[in-house]
């Protein structure tokens, strides 16, 4: 198997400029694969899949009662980002996260951005992600979004866009680390010859970010990862990160509020917890403050948090900036808080609550992608180009009934990477989710998770919708 | 260490050990059949009796034959103590503490589970002899990997307590059942048949060679009971298991032997000292079956006390009132 017959097609291909014409930076990889005996690449793919399964790098699927664990499908052909491209992405992400953090801090404080007329007040007040109990909160160092997983996509012309910011509990980093581990044994020679930025130090950076939240007076702060439990779709990752950082992985039932502090139940009695990396949604974290039916959280945690006796990452309330209507204002935020022009572009977004946008959206449903403002994971979406008339009519009604809840964007023709499907290299659409840590400084982890749509022609890359992943190589 | 985590490591080890012992019961019985020319009729029901789940078995399968017993004890996913169920439970426990145990331990439990799962799905080509020795080896491998790759910290000691209590329990059950159900009709005592039965029993706990190597080489019921209950050095004897479980408990609590600060230390220490001073003559005099039943109850009691002392998540209702109430009325006005 080699790339002789691979057709990049009428898309931006991450590895090829044209048929049989690889991008200069990826030459060593293509040459190596072309030099392998026939079917060797398939064997390596098979070995890599098995290794991941053995590692237990699985995710759970909610709707599936039988054998809920599945391995996240993995493809051995990596996605490659050149050093030059990466510099731009890195700078753009730093700028964006800094501005978003300013925005969240402002919204839960003086709300200057509303006062100055940059964002209309009703956009904020009607956002489901806005948590009133967080108003007036002062998290340590003024940092709210400690861990972000920004979704980036690339259009036909190679232009990068930010699709979503994911400021709550972005997942996927464990696959980045495990995929790399597997790739190193699949292509050791390529790693020797191409300068590829290492990714193994993510847990150290994450731990630093979390330790940065504990009061300096504490000599040996206790950090925990809070998980909803083994049945959560991302449980593997929660466990993996706790293990890699050497901290406790706790569930809500392990924690209790006692003597004014958050404490965990140990074999030797209660022990104080100082920093919580929570992988539970805001709504579930404290039944006394938020959803009373939550059994995942800790009753009374919010009070301890507001008193500054425990730090939580990400801070509660960051979801306000994940609202897709508010997303549309990020370029404005960057100009407002930083007095700079945005380095990374938003996908052009129509806001249905604006009269003129609404009529444009309703008239052009066939070519647009419509999204509910508060959904994620590929749910609550209409992909116009692949919809039926009935679906469009249904969505039109939904939009008219609640225009605030819908946005629309032109269909982005996601870039492609060659991928093994049915023993052939086929161009499959990808996105990229780099991970950004906000501790003492903002740190962008080189690469990130490349998700790939494994159905031919599909543009949906979410793991819950049949997507897979690839290793991402950022070149030095 | 979190109580939930300690509990999970304890059960992880218990379930792996349980699976191994079930494989041992079945394996030895299969081997015994090969000697059936000497007049042994197939004895399958005692295997179920050992587990204490005879009524459950009868209800579902009726007669105890090689097929039904192996099915029940190996692959019945509704029966919580089948090898398949044990591995499923072991793996679930391991999964919930993956970040605490070593990656090697997780990989071993995971591949152990898939080995059993594969055998379950390919029953047409099921090779019992190969399968049961693989189960035993996989369990040994898990124990070895655990000792060699996990820090010998609190969690490791909880795992050891789980493994040794489970093993003590199973050795007692094997001895009990063989003694009373298989043996002996008066005319068989001292016959070739009798000797074969005892050898089979020793083999089922990997004790045959070690038994022969100690001072008294001849196979006698007395000697075997003495060896499997009271030997200080054989790693599957009940006394050995209890001594080492107690040592791990003291490592956890930091108390020295002879003292106790919680019910677990008391009941385990008491059991250990009883085993230190009882003689096989005392045991036979009080009746082996009676003695073993009493022992099983005590081991069960130790398990309960460990749960109460370390794992039970007692609800805590006390909420602190000293946290200053949050004041933000000015800001809330804006919404």
mmCIF file of C-alpha atoms in Angstrom, chain B residues 33-321:
data_model
loop_
_atom_site.group_PDB
_atom_site.id
_atom_site.type_symbol
_atom_site.label_atom_id
_atom_site.label_comp_id
_atom_site.label_asym_id
_atom_site.label_seq_id
_atom_site.Cartn_x
_atom_site.Cartn_y
_atom_site.Cartn_z
ATOM 1 C CA UNK B 33 -11.340 -38.568 36.247
ATOM 2 C CA UNK B 34 -8.399 -39.714 34.204
ATOM 3 C CA UNK B 35 -7.714 -42.234 36.964
ATOM 4 C CA UNK B 36 -11.282 -43.501 36.930
ATOM 5 C CA UNK B 37 -10.164 -46.997 35.957
ATOM 6 C CA UNK B 38 -9.308 -47.449 39.606
ATOM 7 C CA UNK B 39 -12.982 -47.104 40.439
ATOM 8 C CA UNK B 40 -13.599 -43.448 41.224
ATOM 9 C CA UNK B 41 -17.046 -42.404 40.145
ATOM 10 C CA UNK B 42 -17.268 -38.857 38.879
ATOM 11 C CA UNK B 43 -17.773 -36.502 41.768
ATOM 12 C CA UNK B 44 -18.964 -33.122 40.585
ATOM 13 C CA UNK B 45 -21.459 -32.037 43.171
ATOM 14 C CA UNK B 46 -18.845 -31.464 45.911
ATOM 15 C CA UNK B 47 -17.348 -28.696 43.788
ATOM 16 C CA UNK B 48 -20.554 -26.784 44.097
ATOM 17 C CA UNK B 49 -20.849 -27.636 47.767
ATOM 18 C CA UNK B 50 -17.492 -25.920 48.378
ATOM 19 C CA UNK B 51 -18.856 -22.653 47.117
ATOM 20 C CA UNK B 52 -21.878 -22.821 49.399
ATOM 21 C CA UNK B 53 -24.172 -22.197 46.425
ATOM 22 C CA UNK B 54 -25.605 -25.683 45.910
ATOM 23 C CA UNK B 55 -29.296 -24.608 46.070
ATOM 24 C CA UNK B 56 -28.706 -21.921 43.450
ATOM 25 C CA UNK B 57 -27.049 -24.463 41.194
ATOM 26 C CA UNK B 58 -29.758 -27.124 41.609
ATOM 27 C CA UNK B 59 -32.440 -24.627 40.762
ATOM 28 C CA UNK B 60 -30.851 -23.701 37.477
ATOM 29 C CA UNK B 61 -29.068 -26.833 36.286
ATOM 30 C CA UNK B 62 -30.521 -29.780 38.208
ATOM 31 C CA UNK B 63 -28.003 -32.610 38.072
ATOM 32 C CA UNK B 64 -24.327 -31.996 38.657
ATOM 33 C CA UNK B 65 -22.359 -33.268 35.672
ATOM 34 C CA UNK B 66 -19.003 -32.209 34.275
ATOM 35 C CA UNK B 67 -20.726 -29.947 31.737
ATOM 36 C CA UNK B 68 -23.176 -28.257 34.092
ATOM 37 C CA UNK B 69 -20.653 -27.735 36.875
ATOM 38 C CA UNK B 70 -18.002 -26.347 34.566
ATOM 39 C CA UNK B 71 -20.565 -24.109 32.909
ATOM 40 C CA UNK B 72 -21.845 -22.845 36.248
ATOM 41 C CA UNK B 73 -18.469 -22.234 37.865
ATOM 42 C CA UNK B 74 -16.697 -20.935 34.783
ATOM 43 C CA UNK B 75 -18.988 -19.070 32.447
ATOM 44 C CA UNK B 76 -22.330 -18.430 34.149
ATOM 45 C CA UNK B 77 -22.513 -14.665 34.058
ATOM 46 C CA UNK B 78 -25.525 -14.623 36.369
ATOM 47 C CA UNK B 79 -23.642 -16.486 39.060
ATOM 48 C CA UNK B 80 -21.518 -13.888 40.849
ATOM 49 C CA UNK B 81 -18.735 -16.313 41.777
ATOM 50 C CA UNK B 82 -18.123 -17.848 38.368
ATOM 51 C CA UNK B 83 -14.661 -17.261 36.937
ATOM 52 C CA UNK B 84 -16.150 -14.961 34.323
ATOM 53 C CA UNK B 85 -18.043 -12.925 36.926
ATOM 54 C CA UNK B 86 -15.007 -12.772 39.209
ATOM 55 C CA UNK B 87 -12.866 -11.385 36.404
ATOM 56 C CA UNK B 88 -15.524 -8.904 35.413
ATOM 57 C CA UNK B 89 -15.714 -7.691 39.014
ATOM 58 C CA UNK B 90 -11.937 -7.667 39.372
ATOM 59 C CA UNK B 91 -11.626 -5.591 36.246
ATOM 60 C CA UNK B 92 -14.356 -3.149 37.289
ATOM 61 C CA UNK B 93 -12.572 -2.658 40.600
ATOM 62 C CA UNK B 94 -9.244 -2.234 38.841
ATOM 63 C CA UNK B 95 -10.801 0.249 36.451
ATOM 64 C CA UNK B 96 -12.000 2.371 39.339
ATOM 65 C CA UNK B 97 -8.465 2.570 40.785
ATOM 66 C CA UNK B 98 -6.379 2.534 37.637
ATOM 67 C CA UNK B 99 -4.529 5.614 38.699
ATOM 68 C CA UNK B 100 -3.489 3.981 41.972
ATOM 69 C CA UNK B 101 -2.343 0.562 40.808
ATOM 70 C CA UNK B 102 0.526 0.186 38.345
ATOM 71 C CA UNK B 103 -0.168 0.153 34.600
ATOM 72 C CA UNK B 104 1.268 -3.362 34.497
ATOM 73 C CA UNK B 105 -1.331 -4.548 37.012
ATOM 74 C CA UNK B 106 -4.115 -3.008 34.999
ATOM 75 C CA UNK B 107 -2.854 -4.538 31.788
ATOM 76 C CA UNK B 108 -2.619 -7.938 33.438
ATOM 77 C CA UNK B 109 -6.188 -7.791 34.824
ATOM 78 C CA UNK B 110 -7.417 -6.494 31.501
ATOM 79 C CA UNK B 111 -5.808 -9.230 29.434
ATOM 80 C CA UNK B 112 -6.822 -11.830 32.048
ATOM 81 C CA UNK B 113 -10.418 -10.676 31.645
ATOM 82 C CA UNK B 114 -10.263 -10.809 27.859
ATOM 83 C CA UNK B 115 -8.676 -14.258 27.967
ATOM 84 C CA UNK B 116 -11.684 -15.538 29.949
ATOM 85 C CA UNK B 117 -14.112 -13.548 27.830
ATOM 86 C CA UNK B 118 -12.634 -15.020 24.636
ATOM 87 C CA UNK B 119 -12.924 -18.544 26.023
ATOM 88 C CA UNK B 120 -16.544 -17.772 26.900
ATOM 89 C CA UNK B 121 -17.296 -16.662 23.367
ATOM 90 C CA UNK B 122 -15.533 -19.615 21.771
ATOM 91 C CA UNK B 123 -16.891 -22.431 23.874
ATOM 92 C CA UNK B 124 -16.992 -24.809 20.935
ATOM 93 C CA UNK B 125 -13.242 -25.044 20.970
ATOM 94 C CA UNK B 126 -13.003 -24.924 24.768
ATOM 95 C CA UNK B 127 -9.980 -26.827 26.050
ATOM 96 C CA UNK B 128 -10.527 -27.149 29.816
ATOM 97 C CA UNK B 129 -7.077 -28.292 30.775
ATOM 98 C CA UNK B 130 -5.370 -25.470 28.908
ATOM 99 C CA UNK B 131 -7.896 -22.919 30.078
ATOM 100 C CA UNK B 132 -7.717 -23.694 33.796
ATOM 101 C CA UNK B 133 -3.950 -23.695 33.867
ATOM 102 C CA UNK B 134 -4.011 -20.374 32.045
ATOM 103 C CA UNK B 135 -6.337 -18.983 34.690
ATOM 104 C CA UNK B 136 -4.008 -20.133 37.453
ATOM 105 C CA UNK B 137 -0.997 -18.679 35.695
ATOM 106 C CA UNK B 138 -2.762 -15.409 34.996
ATOM 107 C CA UNK B 139 -3.598 -15.093 38.671
ATOM 108 C CA UNK B 140 -0.009 -15.831 39.682
ATOM 109 C CA UNK B 141 1.172 -13.345 37.135
ATOM 110 C CA UNK B 142 -1.141 -10.732 38.593
ATOM 111 C CA UNK B 143 0.156 -11.394 42.102
ATOM 112 C CA UNK B 144 3.735 -11.273 40.883
ATOM 113 C CA UNK B 145 3.243 -8.132 38.845
ATOM 114 C CA UNK B 146 1.558 -6.551 41.845
ATOM 115 C CA UNK B 147 4.460 -7.344 44.128
ATOM 116 C CA UNK B 148 7.064 -6.280 41.605
ATOM 117 C CA UNK B 149 5.536 -3.072 40.238
ATOM 118 C CA UNK B 150 3.332 -1.511 42.905
ATOM 119 C CA UNK B 151 4.812 0.404 45.801
ATOM 120 C CA UNK B 152 4.358 -1.657 48.939
ATOM 121 C CA UNK B 153 2.201 1.019 50.474
ATOM 122 C CA UNK B 154 -1.128 1.006 52.216
ATOM 123 C CA UNK B 155 -3.042 0.031 49.077
ATOM 124 C CA UNK B 156 -0.730 -2.879 48.406
ATOM 125 C CA UNK B 157 -1.256 -4.121 51.955
ATOM 126 C CA UNK B 158 -5.028 -3.917 51.579
ATOM 127 C CA UNK B 159 -4.652 -5.973 48.420
ATOM 128 C CA UNK B 160 -2.636 -8.579 50.293
ATOM 129 C CA UNK B 161 -5.196 -8.804 53.052
ATOM 130 C CA UNK B 162 -7.850 -9.418 50.394
ATOM 131 C CA UNK B 163 -5.809 -12.087 48.675
ATOM 132 C CA UNK B 164 -4.844 -13.947 51.863
ATOM 133 C CA UNK B 165 -8.302 -13.910 53.398
ATOM 134 C CA UNK B 166 -9.747 -15.254 50.178
ATOM 135 C CA UNK B 167 -7.115 -17.958 49.960
ATOM 136 C CA UNK B 168 -7.553 -19.000 53.609
ATOM 137 C CA UNK B 169 -11.286 -19.231 53.023
ATOM 138 C CA UNK B 170 -10.903 -21.389 49.927
ATOM 139 C CA UNK B 171 -8.300 -23.728 51.423
ATOM 140 C CA UNK B 172 -10.622 -24.319 54.374
ATOM 141 C CA UNK B 173 -13.521 -25.077 52.033
ATOM 142 C CA UNK B 174 -11.534 -27.473 49.883
ATOM 143 C CA UNK B 175 -10.357 -29.387 52.918
ATOM 144 C CA UNK B 176 -13.795 -29.466 54.444
ATOM 145 C CA UNK B 177 -15.582 -30.786 51.415
ATOM 146 C CA UNK B 178 -13.013 -33.354 50.418
ATOM 147 C CA UNK B 179 -12.892 -34.695 53.899
ATOM 148 C CA UNK B 180 -16.585 -35.132 54.327
ATOM 149 C CA UNK B 181 -18.077 -35.686 50.934
ATOM 150 C CA UNK B 182 -15.473 -37.556 48.940
ATOM 151 C CA UNK B 183 -14.140 -39.562 51.798
ATOM 152 C CA UNK B 184 -14.184 -42.204 52.952
ATOM 153 C CA UNK B 185 -16.543 -45.061 52.987
ATOM 154 C CA UNK B 186 -15.001 -47.267 55.609
ATOM 155 C CA UNK B 187 -13.844 -49.940 53.203
ATOM 156 C CA UNK B 188 -11.920 -47.383 51.119
ATOM 157 C CA UNK B 189 -9.755 -46.102 53.946
ATOM 158 C CA UNK B 190 -6.111 -46.729 53.225
ATOM 159 C CA UNK B 191 -6.827 -48.094 49.766
ATOM 160 C CA UNK B 192 -5.261 -46.909 46.512
ATOM 161 C CA UNK B 193 -8.447 -45.004 45.896
ATOM 162 C CA UNK B 194 -8.140 -43.192 49.197
ATOM 163 C CA UNK B 195 -4.571 -42.219 48.514
ATOM 164 C CA UNK B 196 -5.443 -40.926 45.041
ATOM 165 C CA UNK B 197 -8.152 -38.747 46.515
ATOM 166 C CA UNK B 198 -5.782 -37.195 48.976
ATOM 167 C CA UNK B 199 -3.164 -36.613 46.351
ATOM 168 C CA UNK B 200 -5.789 -34.903 44.242
ATOM 169 C CA UNK B 201 -6.712 -32.696 47.161
ATOM 170 C CA UNK B 202 -3.094 -31.722 47.708
ATOM 171 C CA UNK B 203 -2.655 -31.006 44.012
ATOM 172 C CA UNK B 204 -5.706 -28.771 43.955
ATOM 173 C CA UNK B 205 -3.878 -26.396 46.278
ATOM 174 C CA UNK B 206 -0.473 -26.974 44.629
ATOM 175 C CA UNK B 207 0.619 -28.646 47.849
ATOM 176 C CA UNK B 208 1.503 -32.155 46.745
ATOM 177 C CA UNK B 209 5.215 -31.686 46.190
ATOM 178 C CA UNK B 210 5.669 -29.370 49.111
ATOM 179 C CA UNK B 211 3.883 -31.794 51.375
ATOM 180 C CA UNK B 212 6.150 -34.622 50.337
ATOM 181 C CA UNK B 213 9.213 -32.501 50.971
ATOM 182 C CA UNK B 214 8.523 -31.783 54.617
ATOM 183 C CA UNK B 215 9.497 -34.150 57.429
ATOM 184 C CA UNK B 216 6.579 -36.549 57.279
ATOM 185 C CA UNK B 217 6.376 -37.843 53.715
ATOM 186 C CA UNK B 218 3.516 -40.315 53.880
ATOM 187 C CA UNK B 219 0.095 -39.320 52.719
ATOM 188 C CA UNK B 220 -2.216 -39.458 55.713
ATOM 189 C CA UNK B 221 -5.428 -37.486 56.338
ATOM 190 C CA UNK B 222 -3.992 -36.327 59.629
ATOM 191 C CA UNK B 223 -0.785 -35.066 58.064
ATOM 192 C CA UNK B 224 -2.613 -33.342 55.256
ATOM 193 C CA UNK B 225 -5.026 -31.532 57.545
ATOM 194 C CA UNK B 226 -2.073 -30.463 59.685
ATOM 195 C CA UNK B 227 -0.205 -29.211 56.614
ATOM 196 C CA UNK B 228 -3.051 -27.292 55.041
ATOM 197 C CA UNK B 229 -4.330 -25.729 58.246
ATOM 198 C CA UNK B 230 -1.286 -25.204 60.405
ATOM 199 C CA UNK B 231 1.879 -25.109 58.324
ATOM 200 C CA UNK B 232 3.757 -21.878 58.956
ATOM 201 C CA UNK B 233 5.608 -21.793 55.669
ATOM 202 C CA UNK B 234 3.398 -23.183 52.936
ATOM 203 C CA UNK B 235 1.810 -20.164 51.197
ATOM 204 C CA UNK B 236 -1.636 -21.716 50.790
ATOM 205 C CA UNK B 237 -2.016 -23.026 54.332
ATOM 206 C CA UNK B 238 -4.610 -21.245 56.398
ATOM 207 C CA UNK B 239 -2.198 -20.262 59.121
ATOM 208 C CA UNK B 240 0.296 -18.816 56.651
ATOM 209 C CA UNK B 241 -2.459 -16.744 55.050
ATOM 210 C CA UNK B 242 -3.709 -15.434 58.365
ATOM 211 C CA UNK B 243 -0.211 -14.567 59.626
ATOM 212 C CA UNK B 244 0.515 -12.565 56.483
ATOM 213 C CA UNK B 245 -2.871 -10.868 56.410
ATOM 214 C CA UNK B 246 -2.262 -9.787 59.992
ATOM 215 C CA UNK B 247 1.193 -8.444 59.176
ATOM 216 C CA UNK B 248 -0.234 -6.319 56.397
ATOM 217 C CA UNK B 249 -2.928 -5.032 58.713
ATOM 218 C CA UNK B 250 -0.301 -3.930 61.235
ATOM 219 C CA UNK B 251 1.656 -2.246 58.455
ATOM 220 C CA UNK B 252 -1.482 -0.274 57.623
ATOM 221 C CA UNK B 253 -2.369 0.821 61.131
ATOM 222 C CA UNK B 254 1.154 1.054 62.526
ATOM 223 C CA UNK B 255 0.192 -0.929 65.624
ATOM 224 C CA UNK B 256 2.443 -3.720 66.878
ATOM 225 C CA UNK B 257 1.288 -7.310 67.153
ATOM 226 C CA UNK B 258 -0.520 -8.105 70.399
ATOM 227 C CA UNK B 259 -2.403 -4.817 70.512
ATOM 228 C CA UNK B 260 -5.580 -3.678 68.870
ATOM 229 C CA UNK B 261 -7.273 -0.354 68.210
ATOM 230 C CA UNK B 262 -10.129 -1.439 65.988
ATOM 231 C CA UNK B 263 -12.338 -4.512 65.497
ATOM 232 C CA UNK B 264 -10.353 -5.711 62.477
ATOM 233 C CA UNK B 265 -7.080 -5.865 64.412
ATOM 234 C CA UNK B 266 -8.795 -7.613 67.271
ATOM 235 C CA UNK B 267 -10.540 -10.339 65.293
ATOM 236 C CA UNK B 268 -7.612 -10.989 62.970
ATOM 237 C CA UNK B 269 -5.097 -11.006 65.851
ATOM 238 C CA UNK B 270 -7.292 -13.387 67.776
ATOM 239 C CA UNK B 271 -7.632 -15.762 64.834
ATOM 240 C CA UNK B 272 -3.886 -15.689 64.226
ATOM 241 C CA UNK B 273 -3.018 -16.478 67.830
ATOM 242 C CA UNK B 274 -5.529 -19.330 67.917
ATOM 243 C CA UNK B 275 -3.892 -20.845 64.873
ATOM 244 C CA UNK B 276 -0.481 -20.364 66.492
ATOM 245 C CA UNK B 277 -1.341 -22.474 69.507
ATOM 246 C CA UNK B 278 -3.890 -25.033 68.378
ATOM 247 C CA UNK B 279 -2.613 -28.560 67.515
ATOM 248 C CA UNK B 280 -3.929 -30.927 64.909
ATOM 249 C CA UNK B 281 -4.906 -33.308 67.730
ATOM 250 C CA UNK B 282 -7.115 -30.586 69.241
ATOM 251 C CA UNK B 283 -8.681 -30.026 65.853
ATOM 252 C CA UNK B 284 -9.456 -33.663 65.143
ATOM 253 C CA UNK B 285 -10.828 -34.073 68.616
ATOM 254 C CA UNK B 286 -13.248 -31.216 68.198
ATOM 255 C CA UNK B 287 -14.159 -32.594 64.761
ATOM 256 C CA UNK B 288 -12.501 -31.336 61.592
ATOM 257 C CA UNK B 289 -15.735 -30.254 59.984
ATOM 258 C CA UNK B 290 -16.828 -28.341 63.081
ATOM 259 C CA UNK B 291 -13.441 -26.717 63.352
ATOM 260 C CA UNK B 292 -13.379 -25.658 59.709
ATOM 261 C CA UNK B 293 -16.911 -24.255 59.879
ATOM 262 C CA UNK B 294 -15.888 -22.217 62.872
ATOM 263 C CA UNK B 295 -12.774 -21.053 61.021
ATOM 264 C CA UNK B 296 -14.801 -20.007 57.963
ATOM 265 C CA UNK B 297 -17.064 -17.981 60.204
ATOM 266 C CA UNK B 298 -14.105 -16.251 61.804
ATOM 267 C CA UNK B 299 -12.547 -15.438 58.430
ATOM 268 C CA UNK B 300 -15.866 -14.027 57.294
ATOM 269 C CA UNK B 301 -16.012 -11.990 60.488
ATOM 270 C CA UNK B 302 -12.539 -10.551 59.843
ATOM 271 C CA UNK B 303 -13.698 -9.458 56.380
ATOM 272 C CA UNK B 304 -16.664 -7.669 57.920
ATOM 273 C CA UNK B 305 -14.534 -5.983 60.540
ATOM 274 C CA UNK B 306 -12.130 -4.742 57.869
ATOM 275 C CA UNK B 307 -15.051 -3.284 55.971
ATOM 276 C CA UNK B 308 -16.372 -1.552 59.090
ATOM 277 C CA UNK B 309 -12.976 -0.263 60.206
ATOM 278 C CA UNK B 310 -11.692 1.080 56.887
ATOM 279 C CA UNK B 311 -14.125 1.074 53.990
ATOM 280 C CA UNK B 312 -17.592 1.923 55.259
ATOM 281 C CA UNK B 313 -18.513 5.405 54.095
ATOM 282 C CA UNK B 314 -20.274 6.670 57.144
ATOM 283 C CA UNK B 315 -22.563 9.573 56.309
ATOM 284 C CA UNK B 316 -21.444 12.853 57.768
ATOM 285 C CA UNK B 317 -24.188 15.369 58.285
ATOM 286 C CA UNK B 318 -22.347 18.021 60.177
ATOM 287 C CA UNK B 319 -22.161 21.180 58.082
ATOM 288 C CA UNK B 320 -19.960 23.973 59.190
ATOM 289 C CA UNK B 321 -21.609 27.244 60.091
#
